[in-house]
PDB file of C-alpha atoms in Angstrom:
ATOM      1  CA  MET S   1     -13.580 -74.462  97.065  1.00  0.00           C
ATOM      2  CA  GLU S   2     -15.737 -76.699  95.044  1.00  0.00           C
ATOM      3  CA  ARG S   3     -13.909 -79.387  92.853  1.00  0.00           C
ATOM      4  CA  MET S   4     -14.778 -81.537  90.267  1.00  0.00           C
ATOM      5  CA  ARG S   5     -13.380 -84.866  88.987  1.00  0.00           C
ATOM      6  CA  THR S   6     -12.089 -85.316  85.529  1.00  0.00           C
ATOM      7  CA  THR S   7     -11.706 -89.069  84.746  1.00  0.00           C
ATOM      8  CA  ALA S   8      -9.745 -90.837  81.993  1.00  0.00           C
ATOM      9  CA  ALA S   9     -11.673 -93.370  80.109  1.00  0.00           C
ATOM     10  CA  THR S  10     -11.534 -96.041  82.844  1.00  0.00           C
ATOM     11  CA  THR S  11     -13.910 -97.676  85.122  1.00  0.00           C
ATOM     12  CA  ASP S  12     -10.824 -98.309  87.632  1.00  0.00           C
ATOM     13  CA  PRO S  13     -11.426 -95.374  90.241  1.00  0.00           C
ATOM     14  CA  THR S  14      -7.677 -95.852  91.358  1.00  0.00           C
ATOM     15  CA  ASP S  15      -6.471 -95.024  87.906  1.00  0.00           C
ATOM     16  CA  SER S  16      -3.719 -92.441  88.393  1.00  0.00           C
ATOM     17  CA  ARG S  17      -4.761 -90.807  85.155  1.00  0.00           C
ATOM     18  CA  ASP S  18      -7.731 -89.195  87.278  1.00  0.00           C
ATOM     19  CA  ARG S  19      -7.301 -85.343  88.009  1.00  0.00           C
ATOM     20  CA  ILE S  20      -8.639 -82.964  90.070  1.00  0.00           C
ATOM     21  CA  VAL S  21      -9.396 -79.755  88.463  1.00  0.00           C
ATOM     22  CA  THR S  22     -10.880 -76.375  89.691  1.00  0.00           C
ATOM     23  CA  ALA S  23     -14.480 -75.670  88.400  1.00  0.00           C
ATOM     24  CA  PRO S  24     -14.254 -72.188  86.915  1.00  0.00           C
ATOM     25  CA  ASP S  25     -18.322 -71.778  87.680  1.00  0.00           C
ATOM     26  CA  ALA S  26     -17.767 -72.897  91.338  1.00  0.00           C
ATOM     27  CA  ARG S  27     -14.860 -70.281  91.747  1.00  0.00           C
ATOM     28  CA  ARG S  28     -17.215 -67.622  90.326  1.00  0.00           C
ATOM     29  CA  ARG S  29     -20.296 -68.552  92.706  1.00  0.00           C
ATOM     30  CA  GLY S  30     -17.679 -68.210  95.529  1.00  0.00           C
ATOM     31  CA  LEU S  31     -16.292 -64.805  94.527  1.00  0.00           C
ATOM     32  CA  LEU S  32     -19.599 -63.464  93.896  1.00  0.00           C
ATOM     33  CA  LYS S  33     -20.242 -63.634  97.566  1.00  0.00           C
ATOM     34  CA  ALA S  34     -17.147 -61.352  98.128  1.00  0.00           C
ATOM     35  CA  PRO S  35     -17.494 -57.636  98.906  1.00  0.00           C
ATOM     36  CA  GLY S  36     -17.759 -55.634  95.431  1.00  0.00           C
ATOM     37  CA  LEU S  37     -14.399 -54.371  94.082  1.00  0.00           C
ATOM     38  CA  PHE S  38     -12.451 -57.223  95.902  1.00  0.00           C
ATOM     39  CA  ALA S  39     -14.795 -59.775  93.844  1.00  0.00           C
ATOM     40  CA  LEU S  40     -14.380 -57.688  90.443  1.00  0.00           C
ATOM     41  CA  GLY S  41     -10.490 -58.048  90.860  1.00  0.00           C
ATOM     42  CA  SER S  42     -10.380 -61.803  91.410  1.00  0.00           C
ATOM     43  CA  LEU S  43     -12.955 -62.451  88.781  1.00  0.00           C
ATOM     44  CA  ALA S  44     -10.737 -60.211  86.148  1.00  0.00           C
ATOM     45  CA  VAL S  45      -8.116 -62.704  86.966  1.00  0.00           C
ATOM     46  CA  ILE S  46     -10.171 -65.666  86.393  1.00  0.00           C
ATOM     47  CA  SER S  47     -11.841 -64.436  83.251  1.00  0.00           C
ATOM     48  CA  LEU S  48      -8.526 -63.647  81.733  1.00  0.00           C
ATOM     49  CA  GLY S  49      -7.158 -67.305  82.482  1.00  0.00           C
ATOM     50  CA  GLU S  50     -10.282 -68.905  81.046  1.00  0.00           C
ATOM     51  CA  SER S  51      -9.634 -66.971  77.595  1.00  0.00           C
ATOM     52  CA  MET S  52      -6.766 -68.865  76.839  1.00  0.00           C
ATOM     53  CA  PRO S  53      -5.877 -72.444  76.566  1.00  0.00           C
ATOM     54  CA  ALA S  54      -4.684 -74.859  79.138  1.00  0.00           C
ATOM     55  CA  TRP S  55      -4.995 -72.680  82.335  1.00  0.00           C
ATOM     56  CA  ALA S  56      -5.000 -74.873  85.260  1.00  0.00           C
ATOM     57  CA  GLN S  57      -7.752 -77.141  84.094  1.00  0.00           C
ATOM     58  CA  THR S  58      -5.676 -79.833  82.548  1.00  0.00           C
ATOM     59  CA  GLN S  59      -2.368 -81.789  82.835  1.00  0.00           C
ATOM     60  CA  SER S  60       0.316 -80.394  80.575  1.00  0.00           C
ATOM     61  CA  GLY S  61       1.708 -83.188  78.433  1.00  0.00           C
ATOM     62  CA  SER S  62       4.119 -81.578  76.238  1.00  0.00           C
ATOM     63  CA  THR S  63       6.251 -78.401  76.056  1.00  0.00           C
ATOM     64  CA  ARG S  64       3.732 -76.755  73.711  1.00  0.00           C
ATOM     65  CA  ASP S  65       1.148 -77.219  76.936  1.00  0.00           C
ATOM     66  CA  ASP S  66       3.711 -75.524  79.318  1.00  0.00           C
ATOM     67  CA  ILE S  67       3.950 -72.677  76.751  1.00  0.00           C
ATOM     68  CA  ASN S  68       0.295 -72.210  76.800  1.00  0.00           C
ATOM     69  CA  ILE S  69       0.305 -72.140  80.699  1.00  0.00           C
ATOM     70  CA  LEU S  70       3.076 -69.569  80.871  1.00  0.00           C
ATOM     71  CA  ASN S  71       1.617 -67.448  78.255  1.00  0.00           C
ATOM     72  CA  THR S  72      -1.536 -67.107  80.162  1.00  0.00           C
ATOM     73  CA  ALA S  73       0.662 -66.513  83.423  1.00  0.00           C
ATOM     74  CA  LEU S  74       2.267 -63.838  81.411  1.00  0.00           C
ATOM     75  CA  GLY S  75      -1.119 -62.373  80.441  1.00  0.00           C
ATOM     76  CA  LEU S  76      -2.055 -62.367  84.281  1.00  0.00           C
ATOM     77  CA  GLU S  77       1.200 -60.116  84.794  1.00  0.00           C
ATOM     78  CA  TYR S  78       0.198 -57.711  82.037  1.00  0.00           C
ATOM     79  CA  GLN S  79      -2.944 -57.376  83.693  1.00  0.00           C
ATOM     80  CA  ALA S  80      -1.518 -56.533  87.077  1.00  0.00           C
ATOM     81  CA  ILE S  81       0.896 -54.154  85.601  1.00  0.00           C
ATOM     82  CA  ALA S  82      -1.923 -52.149  84.009  1.00  0.00           C
ATOM     83  CA  ALA S  83      -4.058 -52.292  87.045  1.00  0.00           C
ATOM     84  CA  TYR S  84      -1.390 -50.709  89.249  1.00  0.00           C
ATOM     85  CA  GLN S  85      -0.765 -48.217  86.498  1.00  0.00           C
ATOM     86  CA  VAL S  86      -4.508 -47.254  86.732  1.00  0.00           C
ATOM     87  CA  GLY S  87      -4.057 -47.127  90.722  1.00  0.00           C
ATOM     88  CA  ALA S  88      -0.956 -45.018  90.358  1.00  0.00           C
ATOM     89  CA  GLU S  89      -2.349 -42.293  87.980  1.00  0.00           C
ATOM     90  CA  SER S  90      -5.666 -42.180  89.981  1.00  0.00           C
ATOM     91  CA  GLY S  91      -4.616 -39.714  92.236  1.00  0.00           C
ATOM     92  CA  LEU S  92      -6.199 -41.522  95.211  1.00  0.00           C
ATOM     93  CA  LEU S  93      -3.175 -43.061  96.611  1.00  0.00           C
ATOM     94  CA  GLN S  94      -1.043 -41.432  99.440  1.00  0.00           C
ATOM     95  CA  LYS S  95       2.760 -41.284  98.999  1.00  0.00           C
ATOM     96  CA  PRO S  96       3.506 -44.359 101.199  1.00  0.00           C
ATOM     97  CA  VAL S  97       0.901 -46.228  99.318  1.00  0.00           C
ATOM     98  CA  LEU S  98       1.749 -45.189  96.282  1.00  0.00           C
ATOM     99  CA  ALA S  99       5.614 -46.236  96.672  1.00  0.00           C
ATOM    100  CA  THR S 100       4.273 -49.612  97.646  1.00  0.00           C
ATOM    101  CA  ALA S 101       1.792 -49.674  94.822  1.00  0.00           C
ATOM    102  CA  VAL S 102       4.732 -48.977  92.462  1.00  0.00           C
ATOM    103  CA  LYS S 103       7.183 -51.550  93.965  1.00  0.00           C
ATOM    104  CA  PHE S 104       4.238 -54.134  93.384  1.00  0.00           C
ATOM    105  CA  GLN S 105       4.146 -53.327  90.018  1.00  0.00           C
ATOM    106  CA  ASP S 106       8.019 -53.559  89.455  1.00  0.00           C
ATOM    107  CA  HIS S 107       7.619 -57.037  91.008  1.00  0.00           C
ATOM    108  CA  HIS S 108       4.942 -57.821  88.574  1.00  0.00           C
ATOM    109  CA  LYS S 109       7.194 -56.541  85.552  1.00  0.00           C
ATOM    110  CA  ALA S 110       9.904 -58.772  86.701  1.00  0.00           C
ATOM    111  CA  HIS S 111       7.817 -61.679  86.608  1.00  0.00           C
ATOM    112  CA  ALA S 112       6.583 -60.701  83.125  1.00  0.00           C
ATOM    113  CA  GLN S 113      10.200 -60.471  81.981  1.00  0.00           C
ATOM    114  CA  VAL S 114      10.952 -63.849  83.291  1.00  0.00           C
ATOM    115  CA  LEU S 115       7.845 -65.676  81.784  1.00  0.00           C
ATOM    116  CA  ALA S 116       8.331 -63.971  78.502  1.00  0.00           C
ATOM    117  CA  GLY S 117      11.883 -65.006  78.526  1.00  0.00           C
ATOM    118  CA  THR S 118      10.945 -68.593  79.283  1.00  0.00           C
ATOM    119  CA  VAL S 119       8.464 -68.819  76.612  1.00  0.00           C
ATOM    120  CA  SER S 120      10.972 -67.649  73.936  1.00  0.00           C
ATOM    121  CA  LYS S 121      13.374 -70.414  75.610  1.00  0.00           C
ATOM    122  CA  LEU S 122      10.810 -72.925  75.075  1.00  0.00           C
ATOM    123  CA  GLY S 123      10.468 -72.116  71.307  1.00  0.00           C
ATOM    124  CA  GLY S 124       7.136 -70.133  71.988  1.00  0.00           C
ATOM    125  CA  THR S 125       6.048 -66.497  71.118  1.00  0.00           C
ATOM    126  CA  PRO S 126       5.218 -64.421  74.195  1.00  0.00           C
ATOM    127  CA  VAL S 127       1.877 -62.969  74.153  1.00  0.00           C
ATOM    128  CA  VAL S 128       1.854 -58.952  74.143  1.00  0.00           C
ATOM    129  CA  ALA S 129       0.237 -56.797  76.714  1.00  0.00           C
ATOM    130  CA  LYS S 130      -2.972 -55.299  76.094  1.00  0.00           C
ATOM    131  CA  LYS S 131      -3.923 -51.589  76.162  1.00  0.00           C
ATOM    132  CA  ALA S 132      -5.207 -50.826  79.494  1.00  0.00           C
ATOM    133  CA  SER S 133      -8.567 -49.966  78.031  1.00  0.00           C
ATOM    134  CA  GLU S 134      -8.921 -53.671  77.006  1.00  0.00           C
ATOM    135  CA  TYR S 135      -8.721 -54.851  80.450  1.00  0.00           C
ATOM    136  CA  THR S 136     -12.478 -53.286  81.275  1.00  0.00           C
ATOM    137  CA  PHE S 137     -11.311 -52.365  84.985  1.00  0.00           C
ATOM    138  CA  PRO S 138     -13.912 -50.769  86.966  1.00  0.00           C
ATOM    139  CA  THR S 139     -12.190 -47.615  86.962  1.00  0.00           C
ATOM    140  CA  ASP S 140     -15.836 -45.746  87.484  1.00  0.00           C
ATOM    141  CA  GLN S 141     -15.974 -47.369  90.859  1.00  0.00           C
ATOM    142  CA  LEU S 142     -12.507 -46.260  92.173  1.00  0.00           C
ATOM    143  CA  LYS S 143     -13.452 -43.401  94.361  1.00  0.00           C
ATOM    144  CA  THR S 144     -11.186 -43.539  97.235  1.00  0.00           C
ATOM    145  CA  GLN S 145      -7.613 -45.438  98.124  1.00  0.00           C
ATOM    146  CA  ALA S 146      -9.565 -48.106  99.841  1.00  0.00           C
ATOM    147  CA  ASP S 147     -11.187 -48.769  96.482  1.00  0.00           C
ATOM    148  CA  VAL S 148      -8.033 -48.876  94.339  1.00  0.00           C
ATOM    149  CA  LEU S 149      -6.504 -51.327  97.016  1.00  0.00           C
ATOM    150  CA  ARG S 150      -9.535 -53.672  97.598  1.00  0.00           C
ATOM    151  CA  PHE S 151      -9.550 -54.045  93.736  1.00  0.00           C
ATOM    152  CA  ALA S 152      -5.754 -54.694  93.747  1.00  0.00           C
ATOM    153  CA  ALA S 153      -5.982 -57.223  96.483  1.00  0.00           C
ATOM    154  CA  GLY S 154      -8.749 -58.927  94.569  1.00  0.00           C
ATOM    155  CA  LEU S 155      -6.196 -59.282  91.543  1.00  0.00           C
ATOM    156  CA  GLU S 156      -3.652 -60.449  93.621  1.00  0.00           C
ATOM    157  CA  LYS S 157      -6.086 -63.144  95.608  1.00  0.00           C
ATOM    158  CA  GLY S 158      -7.025 -64.088  92.138  1.00  0.00           C
ATOM    159  CA  ALA S 159      -3.286 -64.273  90.814  1.00  0.00           C
ATOM    160  CA  THR S 160      -2.343 -66.288  94.033  1.00  0.00           C
ATOM    161  CA  ALA S 161      -5.038 -69.232  93.538  1.00  0.00           C
ATOM    162  CA  ALA S 162      -4.238 -69.192  89.709  1.00  0.00           C
ATOM    163  CA  TYR S 163      -0.704 -70.089  90.328  1.00  0.00           C
ATOM    164  CA  LEU S 164      -1.292 -72.243  92.956  1.00  0.00           C
ATOM    165  CA  GLY S 165      -4.056 -74.215  90.592  1.00  0.00           C
ATOM    166  CA  VAL S 166      -1.351 -74.681  87.892  1.00  0.00           C
ATOM    167  CA  LEU S 167       1.646 -75.781  89.980  1.00  0.00           C
ATOM    168  CA  PRO S 168       0.900 -79.257  89.508  1.00  0.00           C
ATOM    169  CA  ASN S 169       0.324 -79.303  85.872  1.00  0.00           C
ATOM    170  CA  PHE S 170       3.653 -78.502  84.315  1.00  0.00           C
ATOM    171  CA  HIS S 171       5.016 -80.946  82.060  1.00  0.00           C
ATOM    172  CA  ASN S 172       8.312 -79.524  82.812  1.00  0.00           C
ATOM    173  CA  ARG S 173       8.893 -79.961  86.527  1.00  0.00           C
ATOM    174  CA  GLU S 174      11.500 -77.147  86.674  1.00  0.00           C
ATOM    175  CA  LEU S 175       8.838 -74.611  85.647  1.00  0.00           C
ATOM    176  CA  THR S 176       7.081 -75.523  88.981  1.00  0.00           C
ATOM    177  CA  ARG S 177       9.751 -73.951  91.165  1.00  0.00           C
ATOM    178  CA  ALA S 178       9.592 -70.693  89.053  1.00  0.00           C
ATOM    179  CA  ALA S 179       5.634 -70.526  89.288  1.00  0.00           C
ATOM    180  CA  GLY S 180       5.831 -71.399  93.136  1.00  0.00           C
ATOM    181  CA  SER S 181       8.223 -68.478  93.482  1.00  0.00           C
ATOM    182  CA  ILE S 182       5.962 -66.113  92.031  1.00  0.00           C
ATOM    183  CA  LEU S 183       2.869 -67.554  93.763  1.00  0.00           C
ATOM    184  CA  GLY S 184       4.777 -66.427  97.156  1.00  0.00           C
ATOM    185  CA  ASP S 185       5.099 -63.080  95.814  1.00  0.00           C
ATOM    186  CA  GLU S 186       1.616 -62.611  94.929  1.00  0.00           C
ATOM    187  CA  ALA S 187       0.424 -63.843  98.199  1.00  0.00           C
ATOM    188  CA  MET S 188       2.763 -61.508  99.986  1.00  0.00           C
ATOM    189  CA  HIS S 189       1.190 -58.576  97.822  1.00  0.00           C
ATOM    190  CA  TRP S 190      -2.187 -59.830  98.703  1.00  0.00           C
ATOM    191  CA  ALA S 191      -1.325 -59.967 102.743  1.00  0.00           C
ATOM    192  CA  VAL S 192       0.003 -56.251 102.512  1.00  0.00           C
ATOM    193  CA  LEU S 193      -2.712 -54.835 100.797  1.00  0.00           C
ATOM    194  CA  LEU S 194      -5.438 -56.464 103.296  1.00  0.00           C
ATOM    195  CA  HIS S 195      -3.036 -55.278 106.044  1.00  0.00           C
ATOM    196  CA  VAL S 196      -3.302 -51.621 104.714  1.00  0.00           C
ATOM    197  CA  LEU S 197      -7.077 -51.943 104.556  1.00  0.00           C
ATOM    198  CA  GLY S 198      -7.179 -52.861 107.978  1.00  0.00           C
ATOM    199  CA  GLU S 199      -8.098 -56.464 107.552  1.00  0.00           C
ATOM    200  CA  ASP S 200      -6.840 -59.452 108.560  1.00  0.00           C
ATOM    201  CA  PRO S 201      -3.504 -60.041 106.103  1.00  0.00           C
ATOM    202  CA  VAL S 202      -3.877 -63.867 106.907  1.00  0.00           C
ATOM    203  CA  PRO S 203      -7.523 -64.696 106.647  1.00  0.00           C
ATOM    204  CA  GLY S 204      -6.880 -68.571 106.812  1.00  0.00           C
ATOM    205  CA  ALA S 205      -4.634 -71.479 106.936  1.00  0.00           C
ATOM    206  CA  PHE S 206      -4.810 -72.212 103.460  1.00  0.00           C
ATOM    207  CA  VAL S 207      -4.668 -70.121 100.094  1.00  0.00           C
ATOM    208  CA  GLY S 208      -6.755 -70.995  96.997  1.00  0.00           C
TER     209      GLY S 208
END
């Protein structure tokens, strides 16, 4: 994954204020090489993340910044909940697969509940879920069970990368543990979906 260096106003290359952040355009270029619906799922996550402040691009320096990051994560969870609802209502999923999709949706609901509660505890106002139609999911391209699963896998991969990117940036380090726990669950979802699709569930030694 391409990286770009954001440097504080200093000429000292060892200055600890230097930060490595993910370049959104670089991530987009890489994802555009991925198969259709999988790429659309991942790009949907990136687009939502970029639409809100402080998402995995700058070091948080305050509780307010942490709230912004948490609210973006909450938006991602609402997006996943809506996506799984679309899949569940599509009529394309066989019963065992449908049961797993509903289970994953329940996980995302649990993530959202914790994130919203944490935002409130920190003195912020949790973002609210959008209507399903506002997410512009590629429903016209979902023709088979595999299509639904591939799109969901893209969402889960994007969410995994998003949580991974933000872990070092929390001002309150206790939030890193919670975000890391959610990251692990997103990665497991991604692996299971790849397995059901008949693909390698662990395609590499690293994620992100």
